[in-house]
Coordinates of C-alpha atoms in Angstrom, one line a residue:
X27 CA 66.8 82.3 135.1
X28 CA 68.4 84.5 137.4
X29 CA 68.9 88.0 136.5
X30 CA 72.4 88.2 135.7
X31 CA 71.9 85.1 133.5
X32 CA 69.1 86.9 131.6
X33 CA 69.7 87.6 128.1
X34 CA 69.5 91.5 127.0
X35 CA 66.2 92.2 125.3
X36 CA 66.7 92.5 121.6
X37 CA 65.8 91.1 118.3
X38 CA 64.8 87.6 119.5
X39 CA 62.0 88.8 122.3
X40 CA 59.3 88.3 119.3
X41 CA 60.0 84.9 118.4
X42 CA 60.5 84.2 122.2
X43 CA 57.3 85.8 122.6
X44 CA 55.4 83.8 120.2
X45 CA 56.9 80.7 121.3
X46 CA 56.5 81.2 124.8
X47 CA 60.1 80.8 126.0
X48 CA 61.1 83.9 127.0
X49 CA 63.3 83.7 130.6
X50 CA 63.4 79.6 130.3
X51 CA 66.6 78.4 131.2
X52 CA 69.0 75.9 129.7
X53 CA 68.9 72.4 129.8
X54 CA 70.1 69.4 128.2
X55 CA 67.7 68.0 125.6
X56 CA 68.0 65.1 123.2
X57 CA 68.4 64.7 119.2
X58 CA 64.8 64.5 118.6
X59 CA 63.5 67.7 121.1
X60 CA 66.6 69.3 119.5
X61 CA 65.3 69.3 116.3
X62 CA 61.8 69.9 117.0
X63 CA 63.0 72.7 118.9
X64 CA 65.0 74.7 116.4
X65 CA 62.2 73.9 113.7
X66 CA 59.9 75.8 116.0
X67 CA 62.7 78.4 116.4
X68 CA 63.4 78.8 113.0
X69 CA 59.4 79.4 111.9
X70 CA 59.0 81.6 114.8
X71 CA 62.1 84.0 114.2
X72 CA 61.8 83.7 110.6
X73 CA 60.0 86.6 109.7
X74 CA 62.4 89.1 111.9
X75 CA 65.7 87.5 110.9
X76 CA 64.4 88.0 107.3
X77 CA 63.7 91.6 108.1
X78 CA 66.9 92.1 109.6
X79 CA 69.3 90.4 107.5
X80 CA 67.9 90.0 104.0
X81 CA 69.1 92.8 102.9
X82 CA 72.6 91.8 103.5
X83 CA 71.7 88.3 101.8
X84 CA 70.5 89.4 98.8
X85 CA 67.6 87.7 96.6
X86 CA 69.8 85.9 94.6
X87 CA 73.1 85.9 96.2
X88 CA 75.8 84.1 98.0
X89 CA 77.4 85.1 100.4
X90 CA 79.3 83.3 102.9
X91 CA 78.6 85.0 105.9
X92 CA 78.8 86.1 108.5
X93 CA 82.2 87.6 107.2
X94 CA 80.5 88.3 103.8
X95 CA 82.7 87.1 101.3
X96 CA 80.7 86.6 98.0
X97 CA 80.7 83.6 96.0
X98 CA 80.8 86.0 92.9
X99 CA 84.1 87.6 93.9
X100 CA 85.9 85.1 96.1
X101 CA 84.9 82.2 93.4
X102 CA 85.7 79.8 96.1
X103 CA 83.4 76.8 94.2
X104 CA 85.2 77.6 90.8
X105 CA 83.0 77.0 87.4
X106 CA 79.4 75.9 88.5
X107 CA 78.1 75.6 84.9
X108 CA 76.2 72.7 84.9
X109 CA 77.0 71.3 88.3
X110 CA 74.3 69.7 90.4
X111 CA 74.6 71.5 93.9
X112 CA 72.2 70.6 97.3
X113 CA 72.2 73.6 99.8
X114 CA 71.3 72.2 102.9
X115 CA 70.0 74.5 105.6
X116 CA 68.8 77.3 103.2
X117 CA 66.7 79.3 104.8
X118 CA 65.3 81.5 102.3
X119 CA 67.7 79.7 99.5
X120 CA 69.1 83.3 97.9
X121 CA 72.5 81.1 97.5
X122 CA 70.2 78.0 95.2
X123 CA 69.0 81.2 93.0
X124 CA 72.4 82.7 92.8
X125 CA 73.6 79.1 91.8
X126 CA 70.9 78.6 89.2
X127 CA 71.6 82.2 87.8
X128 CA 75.2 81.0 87.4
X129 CA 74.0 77.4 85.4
X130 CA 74.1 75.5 88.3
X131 CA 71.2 72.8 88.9
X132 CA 70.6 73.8 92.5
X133 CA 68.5 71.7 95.1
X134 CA 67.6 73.6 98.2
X135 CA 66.5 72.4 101.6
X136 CA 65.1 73.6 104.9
X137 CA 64.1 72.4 108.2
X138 CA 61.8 75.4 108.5
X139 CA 59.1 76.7 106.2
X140 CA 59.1 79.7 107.8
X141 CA 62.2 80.3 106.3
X142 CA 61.5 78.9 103.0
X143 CA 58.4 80.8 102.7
X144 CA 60.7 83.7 102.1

């Protein structure tokens, strides 16, 4: 990549790191190498986007980011009480718990179990 195509260092240089992708360019991929890919993105970075943005997610909230607007004060999904919800694409499900803690029968989901295994 040349360098004034070289992304700044920063928060992602670990997961590059262990993935072994730092300064690889861009190039078109299919469905299948997509998905492989950002599986193996998602349990490399896990641990650092955890670190960086948990605290903003909460344990057992939901928040509808990045703007963070909170389910709890925007009530944007109205009564949950008995509902049967499925959060696709997860990651460490704090939105499922906040669900459950409301009555909802939440279902979560993740590509990456680097994510779930927060």
């Amino acid at each position: 990549m040349p360098p004034e195509q070289a992304p700044a260092p920063g928060r992602h240089d670990a997961a590059e790191h262990r993935l072994g992708t730092a300064a690889v360019a861009y190039r078109e991929v299919g469905g299948a190498e997509a998905a492989a890919a950002n599986l193996a993105w998602w349990d490399a970075d896990a641990d650092d986007y955890q670190a960086e943005h948990g605290g903003f997610l909460g344990d057992a909230d939901f928040v509808w980011c990045p703007e963070g607007v909170r389910e709890a004060d925007a009530r944007l999904l109205g009564d949950v009480r008995g509902k049967r919800v499925l959060e696709v694409g997860c990651g460490q499900a704090a939105c499922a718990r906040w669900l459950t803690a409301e009555g909802a029968h939440a279902v979560a989901t993740d590509l990456s179990a680097g994510m779930l295994r927060h």
